[in-house]
Amino acid sequence: MPPKNAQGDCWSDFDWDDPLPARFASRWNLWKSSLSELNELKIPRCVIDESFNCPARELHVFADASDLAIGYVCYIKSVTPDGESDVRLLVANSKVAPRAATTVPRLELCAAVEAAVNSTKVVRELSIEPRSTTFYSDSEIVLAYIASDSKRFTRYVTNRVSVI
């Protein structure tokens, strides 16, 4: 039996182009007229809390991956001279896992590359350069790749570590 709405009408009784039944029209018109109030909606986009006087800025960038996707997120941390701090999300992004990355460590490496490349773009957009940038990865293999003095990696790994 087809589903019914609260008034007992069968949803299949209505076509897409049918006029709206009178009992719904007043609610619809009320909602539609309220859309003009969206012009008054204000969403604060300030990166630094206005109450912070001469804050030092730190950029914190996290990278992670799974079998299905890679991603990163950048936060800005503002610290006042008396030690107060405020953390705000700047940007985040995710992508479907690249086909070329056939293992989780390679996916983690791709996420680290995305984080490094995009954090550079973020820093260019900020009016004041952060005093420090800290990158985070939960992949010990990626951290070992980056820290290694030995450059005996596959071309795939070497190319990505050089970008980072």
Tab-separated table of N, CA and C in Angstrom:
chain	number	residue	atom	x	y	z
A	1	MET	N	0.849	-1.185	0.000
A	1	MET	CA	0.000	0.000	0.000
A	1	MET	C	0.891	1.244	0.000
A	2	PRO	N	0.613	2.229	-0.867
A	2	PRO	CA	1.452	3.442	-0.938
A	2	PRO	C	1.395	4.243	0.354
A	3	PRO	N	2.499	4.956	0.683
A	3	PRO	CA	2.514	5.769	1.911
A	3	PRO	C	1.525	6.922	1.814
A	4	LYS	N	1.021	7.328	2.996
A	4	LYS	CA	0.056	8.428	3.067
A	4	LYS	C	0.624	9.551	3.919
A	5	ASN	N	0.159	10.787	3.649
A	5	ASN	CA	0.594	11.913	4.461
A	5	ASN	C	-0.313	12.035	5.687
A	6	ALA	N	-0.097	13.074	6.489
A	6	ALA	CA	-0.835	13.229	7.748
A	6	ALA	C	-2.338	13.399	7.536
A	7	GLN	N	-2.749	13.900	6.378
A	7	GLN	CA	-4.170	14.098	6.108
A	7	GLN	C	-4.815	12.855	5.494
A	8	GLY	N	-4.057	11.795	5.343
A	8	GLY	CA	-4.601	10.564	4.797
A	8	GLY	C	-4.551	10.488	3.279
A	9	ASP	N	-3.956	11.534	2.636
A	9	ASP	CA	-3.833	11.493	1.182
A	9	ASP	C	-2.716	10.522	0.810
A	10	CYS	N	-2.902	9.856	-0.268
A	10	CYS	CA	-1.865	8.975	-0.793
A	10	CYS	C	-0.914	9.835	-1.614
A	11	TRP	N	0.387	9.758	-1.326
A	11	TRP	CA	1.362	10.585	-2.027
A	11	TRP	C	1.318	10.349	-3.531
A	12	SER	N	0.950	9.151	-3.953
A	12	SER	CA	0.910	8.871	-5.391
A	12	SER	C	-0.268	9.567	-6.078
A	13	ASP	N	-1.180	10.190	-5.294
A	13	ASP	CA	-2.291	10.936	-5.891
A	13	ASP	C	-1.834	12.280	-6.460
A	14	PHE	N	-0.609	12.714	-6.123
A	14	PHE	CA	-0.101	14.012	-6.554
A	14	PHE	C	0.994	13.828	-7.588
A	15	ASP	N	0.945	14.638	-8.636
A	15	ASP	CA	2.025	14.669	-9.615
A	15	ASP	C	2.909	15.872	-9.325
A	16	TRP	N	4.093	15.861	-9.907
A	16	TRP	CA	5.066	16.918	-9.686
A	16	TRP	C	4.516	18.298	-10.066
A	17	ASP	N	3.791	18.363	-11.156
A	17	ASP	CA	3.299	19.643	-11.667
A	17	ASP	C	1.941	20.050	-11.125
A	18	ASP	N	1.328	19.246	-10.258
A	18	ASP	CA	0.017	19.593	-9.706
A	18	ASP	C	0.132	20.828	-8.821
A	19	PRO	N	-0.936	21.666	-8.813
A	19	PRO	CA	-0.920	22.816	-7.897
A	19	PRO	C	-0.879	22.321	-6.444
A	20	LEU	N	-0.310	23.138	-5.606
A	20	LEU	CA	-0.201	22.801	-4.190
A	20	LEU	C	-1.593	22.793	-3.578
A	21	PRO	N	-1.982	21.743	-2.845
A	21	PRO	CA	-3.300	21.731	-2.197
A	21	PRO	C	-3.450	22.932	-1.257
A	22	ALA	N	-4.644	23.447	-1.154
A	22	ALA	CA	-4.932	24.670	-0.381
A	22	ALA	C	-4.469	24.558	1.060
A	23	ARG	N	-4.595	23.391	1.661
A	23	ARG	CA	-4.219	23.261	3.077
A	23	ARG	C	-2.711	23.438	3.301
A	24	PHE	N	-1.898	23.294	2.226
A	24	PHE	CA	-0.455	23.505	2.351
A	24	PHE	C	-0.033	24.890	1.862
A	25	ALA	N	-0.868	25.553	1.087
A	25	ALA	CA	-0.496	26.804	0.424
A	25	ALA	C	-0.144	27.906	1.421
A	26	SER	N	-0.902	28.040	2.512
A	26	SER	CA	-0.618	29.132	3.454
A	26	SER	C	0.737	28.922	4.134
A	27	ARG	N	1.041	27.688	4.514
A	27	ARG	CA	2.355	27.419	5.136
A	27	ARG	C	3.477	27.662	4.132
A	28	TRP	N	3.257	27.251	2.889
A	28	TRP	CA	4.250	27.456	1.843
A	28	TRP	C	4.499	28.941	1.617
A	29	ASN	N	3.449	29.726	1.501
A	29	ASN	CA	3.588	31.157	1.252
A	29	ASN	C	4.262	31.862	2.426
A	30	LEU	N	3.938	31.436	3.645
A	30	LEU	CA	4.590	32.003	4.827
A	30	LEU	C	6.092	31.723	4.785
A	31	TRP	N	6.450	30.494	4.494
A	31	TRP	CA	7.873	30.130	4.413
A	31	TRP	C	8.554	30.910	3.281
A	32	LYS	N	7.923	30.978	2.138
A	32	LYS	CA	8.495	31.662	0.984
A	32	LYS	C	8.721	33.150	1.279
A	33	SER	N	7.770	33.784	1.952
A	33	SER	CA	7.940	35.206	2.278
A	33	SER	C	9.043	35.414	3.323
A	34	SER	N	9.301	34.414	4.144
A	34	SER	CA	10.358	34.545	5.162
A	34	SER	C	11.754	34.500	4.535
A	35	LEU	N	11.866	34.049	3.306
A	35	LEU	CA	13.180	33.972	2.665
A	35	LEU	C	13.834	35.337	2.515
A	36	SER	N	13.052	36.388	2.403
A	36	SER	CA	13.639	37.728	2.280
A	36	SER	C	14.424	38.104	3.536
A	37	GLU	N	14.095	37.486	4.662
A	37	GLU	CA	14.820	37.759	5.911
A	37	GLU	C	16.247	37.218	5.877
A	38	LEU	N	16.539	36.349	4.932
A	38	LEU	CA	17.903	35.824	4.825
A	38	LEU	C	18.908	36.925	4.507
A	39	ASN	N	18.437	38.028	3.924
A	39	ASN	CA	19.333	39.155	3.660
A	39	ASN	C	19.909	39.732	4.945
A	40	GLU	N	19.216	39.536	6.048
A	40	GLU	CA	19.659	40.052	7.344
A	40	GLU	C	20.589	39.090	8.067
A	41	LEU	N	20.721	37.881	7.561
A	41	LEU	CA	21.555	36.863	8.198
A	41	LEU	C	23.022	37.258	8.101
A	42	LYS	N	23.696	37.264	9.226
A	42	LYS	CA	25.115	37.597	9.277
A	42	LYS	C	25.862	36.414	9.895
A	43	ILE	N	26.860	35.939	9.183
A	43	ILE	CA	27.691	34.857	9.687
A	43	ILE	C	29.095	35.410	9.855
A	44	PRO	N	29.577	35.480	11.096
A	44	PRO	CA	30.911	36.058	11.313
A	44	PRO	C	31.982	35.181	10.662
A	45	ARG	N	32.866	35.823	9.909
A	45	ARG	CA	33.926	35.093	9.233
A	45	ARG	C	35.301	35.571	9.702
A	46	CYS	N	35.318	36.277	10.788
A	46	CYS	CA	36.570	36.799	11.306
A	46	CYS	C	37.442	35.643	11.806
A	47	VAL	N	38.679	35.643	11.391
A	47	VAL	CA	39.593	34.573	11.779
A	47	VAL	C	40.137	34.820	13.185
A	48	ILE	N	40.314	36.064	13.528
A	48	ILE	CA	40.839	36.412	14.846
A	48	ILE	C	39.719	37.052	15.653
A	49	ASP	N	39.504	36.585	16.847
A	49	ASP	CA	38.502	37.165	17.729
A	49	ASP	C	38.861	38.629	17.955
A	50	GLU	N	37.883	39.503	17.791
A	50	GLU	CA	38.129	40.942	17.909
A	50	GLU	C	38.622	41.346	19.293
A	51	SER	N	38.344	40.539	20.309
A	51	SER	CA	38.782	40.874	21.659
A	51	SER	C	40.273	40.567	21.870
A	52	PHE	N	40.899	39.888	20.913
A	52	PHE	CA	42.310	39.536	21.053
A	52	PHE	C	43.165	40.710	20.591
A	53	ASN	N	44.052	41.160	21.470
A	53	ASN	CA	44.927	42.283	21.169
A	53	ASN	C	46.291	41.748	20.738
A	54	CYS	N	46.724	42.060	19.531
A	54	CYS	CA	48.022	41.648	18.980
A	54	CYS	C	48.298	40.157	19.163
A	55	PRO	N	47.422	39.321	18.638
A	55	PRO	CA	47.665	37.889	18.849
A	55	PRO	C	48.767	37.359	17.941
A	56	ALA	N	49.458	36.367	18.436
A	56	ALA	CA	50.389	35.610	17.605
A	56	ALA	C	49.565	34.499	16.955
A	57	ARG	N	49.845	34.215	15.715
A	57	ARG	CA	49.071	33.208	15.005
A	57	ARG	C	49.913	31.959	14.767
A	58	GLU	N	49.258	30.811	14.911
A	58	GLU	CA	49.876	29.527	14.604
A	58	GLU	C	48.941	28.780	13.679
A	59	LEU	N	49.499	28.134	12.669
A	59	LEU	CA	48.705	27.326	11.757
A	59	LEU	C	48.919	25.862	12.128
A	60	HIS	N	47.839	25.120	12.277
A	60	HIS	CA	47.895	23.695	12.599
A	60	HIS	C	47.159	22.943	11.500
A	61	VAL	N	47.867	22.009	10.854
A	61	VAL	CA	47.342	21.319	9.680
A	61	VAL	C	47.364	19.817	9.933
A	62	PHE	N	46.206	19.194	9.793
A	62	PHE	CA	46.058	17.762	10.018
A	62	PHE	C	45.775	17.066	8.691
A	63	ALA	N	46.440	15.935	8.456
A	63	ALA	CA	46.212	15.149	7.240
A	63	ALA	C	45.863	13.729	7.652
A	64	ASP	N	44.952	13.116	6.898
A	64	ASP	CA	44.581	11.734	7.193
A	64	ASP	C	44.019	11.087	5.938
A	65	ALA	N	43.960	9.763	5.964
A	65	ALA	CA	43.452	9.020	4.816
A	65	ALA	C	42.792	7.732	5.284
A	66	SER	N	41.967	7.205	4.406
A	66	SER	CA	41.372	5.888	4.609
A	66	SER	C	41.414	5.176	3.265
A	67	ASP	N	40.853	3.994	3.201
A	67	ASP	CA	40.806	3.264	1.933
A	67	ASP	C	40.009	4.015	0.879
A	68	LEU	N	39.096	4.868	1.318
A	68	LEU	CA	38.164	5.518	0.397
A	68	LEU	C	38.494	6.969	0.078
A	69	ALA	N	39.179	7.661	0.985
A	69	ALA	CA	39.360	9.102	0.800
A	69	ALA	C	40.623	9.597	1.487
A	70	ILE	N	41.062	10.798	1.053
A	70	ILE	CA	42.140	11.515	1.717
A	70	ILE	C	41.607	12.894	2.099
A	71	GLY	N	42.213	13.507	3.103
A	71	GLY	CA	41.733	14.821	3.489
A	71	GLY	C	42.712	15.553	4.377
A	72	TYR	N	42.432	16.831	4.543
A	72	TYR	CA	43.230	17.664	5.440
A	72	TYR	C	42.319	18.730	6.036
A	73	VAL	N	42.776	19.321	7.130
A	73	VAL	CA	42.062	20.426	7.750
A	73	VAL	C	43.094	21.388	8.335
A	74	CYS	N	42.845	22.694	8.171
A	74	CYS	CA	43.746	23.735	8.687
A	74	CYS	C	43.006	24.562	9.732
A	75	TYR	N	43.642	24.728	10.868
A	75	TYR	CA	43.112	25.575	11.938
A	75	TYR	C	44.105	26.702	12.188
A	76	ILE	N	43.580	27.855	12.578
A	76	ILE	CA	44.440	28.952	13.006
A	76	ILE	C	44.244	29.126	14.507
A	77	LYS	N	45.341	29.195	15.205
A	77	LYS	CA	45.305	29.395	16.653
A	77	LYS	C	45.890	30.767	16.929
A	78	SER	N	45.122	31.584	17.630
A	78	SER	CA	45.564	32.925	18.012
A	78	SER	C	45.898	32.896	19.495
A	79	VAL	N	47.062	33.438	19.830
A	79	VAL	CA	47.517	33.441	21.221
A	79	VAL	C	47.866	34.864	21.612
A	80	THR	N	47.271	35.342	22.707
A	80	THR	CA	47.574	36.688	23.193
A	80	THR	C	48.825	36.652	24.062
A	81	PRO	N	49.433	37.803	24.308
A	81	PRO	CA	50.623	37.844	25.168
A	81	PRO	C	50.385	37.289	26.569
A	82	ASP	N	49.138	37.380	27.065
A	82	ASP	CA	48.876	36.853	28.410
A	82	ASP	C	48.440	35.387	28.377
A	83	GLY	N	48.572	34.723	27.237
A	83	GLY	CA	48.354	33.278	27.178
A	83	GLY	C	46.977	32.811	26.757
A	84	GLU	N	46.033	33.721	26.544
A	84	GLU	CA	44.715	33.290	26.081
A	84	GLU	C	44.830	32.803	24.645
A	85	SER	N	44.032	31.788	24.305
A	85	SER	CA	44.086	31.303	22.929
A	85	SER	C	42.685	31.062	22.379
A	86	ASP	N	42.600	31.120	21.061
A	86	ASP	CA	41.349	30.914	20.344
A	86	ASP	C	41.697	30.135	19.078
A	87	VAL	N	40.948	29.058	18.805
A	87	VAL	CA	41.221	28.226	17.635
A	87	VAL	C	40.017	28.283	16.708
A	88	ARG	N	40.282	28.501	15.413
A	88	ARG	CA	39.206	28.585	14.420
A	88	ARG	C	39.568	27.747	13.202
A	89	LEU	N	38.559	27.135	12.636
A	89	LEU	CA	38.717	26.379	11.397
A	89	LEU	C	38.925	27.351	10.240
A	90	LEU	N	39.954	27.121	9.434
A	90	LEU	CA	40.185	27.951	8.256
A	90	LEU	C	39.675	27.260	6.996
A	91	VAL	N	40.128	26.050	6.786
A	91	VAL	CA	39.759	25.344	5.558
A	91	VAL	C	39.915	23.841	5.782
A	92	ALA	N	39.099	23.093	5.075
A	92	ALA	CA	39.197	21.635	5.103
A	92	ALA	C	38.797	21.126	3.731
A	93	ASN	N	39.336	19.993	3.363
A	93	ASN	CA	38.986	19.421	2.073
A	93	ASN	C	39.212	17.922	2.112
A	94	SER	N	38.469	17.234	1.292
A	94	SER	CA	38.655	15.796	1.145
A	94	SER	C	38.495	15.436	-0.316
A	95	LYS	N	39.078	14.319	-0.672
A	95	LYS	CA	39.008	13.825	-2.042
A	95	LYS	C	38.838	12.316	-2.002
A	96	VAL	N	38.260	11.805	-3.056
A	96	VAL	CA	38.204	10.358	-3.216
A	96	VAL	C	39.639	9.865	-3.336
A	97	ALA	N	39.915	8.718	-2.756
A	97	ALA	CA	41.271	8.184	-2.773
A	97	ALA	C	41.777	8.026	-4.208
A	98	PRO	N	42.985	8.530	-4.491
A	98	PRO	CA	43.530	8.384	-5.837
A	98	PRO	C	43.785	6.910	-6.167
A	99	ARG	N	43.534	6.534	-7.402
A	99	ARG	CA	43.727	5.129	-7.806
A	99	ARG	C	45.178	4.696	-7.739
A	100	ALA	N	46.076	5.627	-8.021
A	100	ALA	CA	47.496	5.277	-8.041
A	100	ALA	C	48.024	4.896	-6.662
A	101	ALA	N	47.378	5.403	-5.625
A	101	ALA	CA	47.793	5.090	-4.259
A	101	ALA	C	47.149	3.771	-3.864
A	102	THR	N	47.905	2.699	-3.976
A	102	THR	CA	47.335	1.358	-3.803
A	102	THR	C	47.405	0.827	-2.383
A	103	THR	N	48.067	1.558	-1.490
A	103	THR	CA	48.170	1.121	-0.104
A	103	THR	C	47.780	2.273	0.815
A	104	VAL	N	47.450	1.949	2.049
A	104	VAL	CA	47.093	2.992	3.010
A	104	VAL	C	48.274	3.941	3.259
A	105	PRO	N	49.518	3.449	3.400
A	105	PRO	CA	50.622	4.408	3.559
A	105	PRO	C	50.746	5.380	2.378
A	106	ARG	N	50.507	4.919	1.168
A	106	ARG	CA	50.552	5.823	0.017
A	106	ARG	C	49.398	6.824	0.074
A	107	LEU	N	48.243	6.371	0.522
A	107	LEU	CA	47.113	7.287	0.676
A	107	LEU	C	47.426	8.343	1.732
A	108	GLU	N	48.027	7.917	2.829
A	108	GLU	CA	48.426	8.856	3.878
A	108	GLU	C	49.443	9.863	3.338
A	109	LEU	N	50.344	9.391	2.473
A	109	LEU	CA	51.330	10.276	1.855
A	109	LEU	C	50.641	11.286	0.940
A	110	CYS	N	49.650	10.855	0.193
A	110	CYS	CA	48.885	11.773	-0.670
A	110	CYS	C	48.165	12.818	0.173
A	111	ALA	N	47.609	12.411	1.299
A	111	ALA	CA	46.936	13.362	2.189
A	111	ALA	C	47.934	14.383	2.721
A	112	ALA	N	49.135	13.934	3.061
A	112	ALA	CA	50.167	14.847	3.555
A	112	ALA	C	50.575	15.845	2.474
A	113	VAL	N	50.651	15.394	1.235
A	113	VAL	CA	50.974	16.301	0.122
A	113	VAL	C	49.879	17.350	-0.017
A	114	GLU	N	48.622	16.921	-0.003
A	114	GLU	CA	47.503	17.874	-0.107
A	114	GLU	C	47.566	18.893	1.027
A	115	ALA	N	47.849	18.431	2.229
A	115	ALA	CA	47.932	19.330	3.384
A	115	ALA	C	49.055	20.343	3.202
A	116	ALA	N	50.219	19.883	2.754
A	116	ALA	CA	51.371	20.777	2.588
A	116	ALA	C	51.114	21.809	1.487
A	117	VAL	N	50.614	21.362	0.355
A	117	VAL	CA	50.365	22.260	-0.778
A	117	VAL	C	49.319	23.307	-0.417
A	118	ASN	N	48.242	22.862	0.194
A	118	ASN	CA	47.160	23.798	0.491
A	118	ASN	C	47.461	24.699	1.673
A	119	SER	N	48.286	24.260	2.601
A	119	SER	CA	48.655	25.159	3.702
A	119	SER	C	49.478	26.332	3.176
A	120	THR	N	50.261	26.096	2.137
A	120	THR	CA	51.016	27.182	1.505
A	120	THR	C	50.063	28.211	0.916
A	121	LYS	N	49.005	27.749	0.286
A	121	LYS	CA	47.995	28.661	-0.266
A	121	LYS	C	47.304	29.439	0.841
A	122	VAL	N	47.009	28.768	1.943
A	122	VAL	CA	46.353	29.424	3.077
A	122	VAL	C	47.244	30.537	3.625
A	123	VAL	N	48.514	30.251	3.810
A	123	VAL	CA	49.446	31.252	4.356
A	123	VAL	C	49.517	32.469	3.441
A	124	ARG	N	49.503	32.245	2.121
A	124	ARG	CA	49.529	33.370	1.178
A	124	ARG	C	48.296	34.252	1.316
A	125	GLU	N	47.164	33.674	1.694
A	125	GLU	CA	45.918	34.429	1.805
A	125	GLU	C	45.787	35.191	3.116
A	126	LEU	N	46.538	34.802	4.125
A	126	LEU	CA	46.458	35.482	5.415
A	126	LEU	C	47.168	36.835	5.341
A	127	SER	N	46.601	37.827	6.011
A	127	SER	CA	47.219	39.156	5.991
A	127	SER	C	48.492	39.200	6.834
A	128	ILE	N	48.571	38.379	7.862
A	128	ILE	CA	49.769	38.296	8.702
A	128	ILE	C	50.219	36.848	8.708
A	129	GLU	N	51.479	36.625	8.379
A	129	GLU	CA	51.992	35.261	8.321
A	129	GLU	C	52.043	34.651	9.719
A	130	PRO	N	51.628	33.388	9.835
A	130	PRO	CA	51.688	32.733	11.149
A	130	PRO	C	53.135	32.612	11.623
A	131	ARG	N	53.310	32.678	12.946
A	131	ARG	CA	54.680	32.554	13.465
A	131	ARG	C	55.182	31.125	13.339
A	132	SER	N	54.243	30.165	13.242
A	132	SER	CA	54.645	28.772	13.055
A	132	SER	C	53.535	28.001	12.349
A	133	THR	N	53.959	26.952	11.678
A	133	THR	CA	53.016	26.021	11.063
A	133	THR	C	53.406	24.632	11.523
A	134	THR	N	52.437	23.896	12.039
A	134	THR	CA	52.673	22.549	12.524
A	134	THR	C	51.794	21.585	11.747
A	135	PHE	N	52.406	20.520	11.234
A	135	PHE	CA	51.689	19.509	10.480
A	135	PHE	C	51.546	18.252	11.336
A	136	TYR	N	50.398	17.592	11.195
A	136	TYR	CA	50.115	16.388	11.965
A	136	TYR	C	49.708	15.261	11.026
A	137	SER	N	50.232	14.077	11.291
A	137	SER	CA	49.822	12.870	10.573
A	137	SER	C	49.897	11.718	11.553
A	138	ASP	N	48.931	10.820	11.469
A	138	ASP	CA	48.970	9.660	12.355
A	138	ASP	C	49.679	8.481	11.693
A	139	SER	N	50.269	8.712	10.529
A	139	SER	CA	50.981	7.658	9.821
A	139	SER	C	52.471	7.708	10.141
A	140	GLU	N	52.944	6.730	10.885
A	140	GLU	CA	54.364	6.698	11.216
A	140	GLU	C	55.217	6.446	9.980
A	141	ILE	N	54.670	5.766	8.996
A	141	ILE	CA	55.415	5.527	7.755
A	141	ILE	C	55.656	6.845	7.027
A	142	VAL	N	54.622	7.671	6.911
A	142	VAL	CA	54.773	8.969	6.252
A	142	VAL	C	55.765	9.835	7.024
A	143	LEU	N	55.661	9.851	8.336
A	143	LEU	CA	56.596	10.637	9.140
A	143	LEU	C	58.031	10.146	8.942
A	144	ALA	N	58.197	8.826	8.810
A	144	ALA	CA	59.537	8.269	8.565
A	144	ALA	C	60.036	8.650	7.175
A	145	TYR	N	59.154	8.625	6.169
A	145	TYR	CA	59.547	9.058	4.823
A	145	TYR	C	60.086	10.482	4.866
A	146	ILE	N	59.353	11.361	5.514
A	146	ILE	CA	59.708	12.781	5.538
A	146	ILE	C	61.005	13.009	6.311
A	147	ALA	N	61.194	12.289	7.406
A	147	ALA	CA	62.364	12.483	8.263
A	147	ALA	C	63.612	11.771	7.740
A	148	SER	N	63.446	10.877	6.796
A	148	SER	CA	64.564	10.049	6.347
A	148	SER	C	65.608	10.845	5.572
A	149	ASP	N	66.881	10.573	5.882
A	149	ASP	CA	67.986	11.146	5.108
A	149	ASP	C	68.245	10.303	3.866
A	150	SER	N	67.899	9.047	3.954
A	150	SER	CA	68.067	8.149	2.814
A	150	SER	C	66.990	8.457	1.783
A	151	LYS	N	67.384	8.563	0.564
A	151	LYS	CA	66.419	8.871	-0.498
A	151	LYS	C	66.198	7.646	-1.381
A	152	ARG	N	66.301	6.463	-0.793
A	152	ARG	CA	66.120	5.239	-1.563
A	152	ARG	C	64.673	4.776	-1.493
A	153	PHE	N	63.803	5.575	-2.091
A	153	PHE	CA	62.389	5.241	-2.134
A	153	PHE	C	61.987	5.013	-3.582
A	154	THR	N	60.802	4.502	-3.765
A	154	THR	CA	60.281	4.393	-5.120
A	154	THR	C	60.068	5.808	-5.652
A	155	ARG	N	59.978	5.930	-6.945
A	155	ARG	CA	59.765	7.250	-7.550
A	155	ARG	C	58.488	7.880	-7.014
A	156	TYR	N	57.447	7.075	-6.834
A	156	TYR	CA	56.157	7.551	-6.318
A	156	TYR	C	56.352	8.267	-4.976
A	157	VAL	N	57.059	7.597	-4.066
A	157	VAL	CA	57.270	8.166	-2.727
A	157	VAL	C	58.221	9.363	-2.808
A	158	THR	N	59.301	9.231	-3.547
A	158	THR	CA	60.278	10.314	-3.676
A	158	THR	C	59.637	11.598	-4.188
A	159	ASN	N	58.814	11.479	-5.225
A	159	ASN	CA	58.170	12.667	-5.783
A	159	ASN	C	57.276	13.353	-4.763
A	160	ARG	N	56.548	12.599	-4.000
A	160	ARG	CA	55.615	13.194	-3.039
A	160	ARG	C	56.343	13.762	-1.820
A	161	VAL	N	57.381	13.082	-1.371
A	161	VAL	CA	58.155	13.606	-0.241
A	161	VAL	C	58.835	14.917	-0.653
A	162	SER	N	59.284	15.008	-1.892
A	162	SER	CA	59.936	16.249	-2.341
A	162	SER	C	58.961	17.410	-2.382
A	163	VAL	N	57.687	17.148	-2.676
A	163	VAL	CA	56.671	18.208	-2.647
A	163	VAL	C	56.474	18.690	-1.223
A	164	ILE	N	56.424	17.752	-0.295
A	164	ILE	CA	56.211	18.115	1.112
A	164	ILE	C	57.397	18.919	1.606
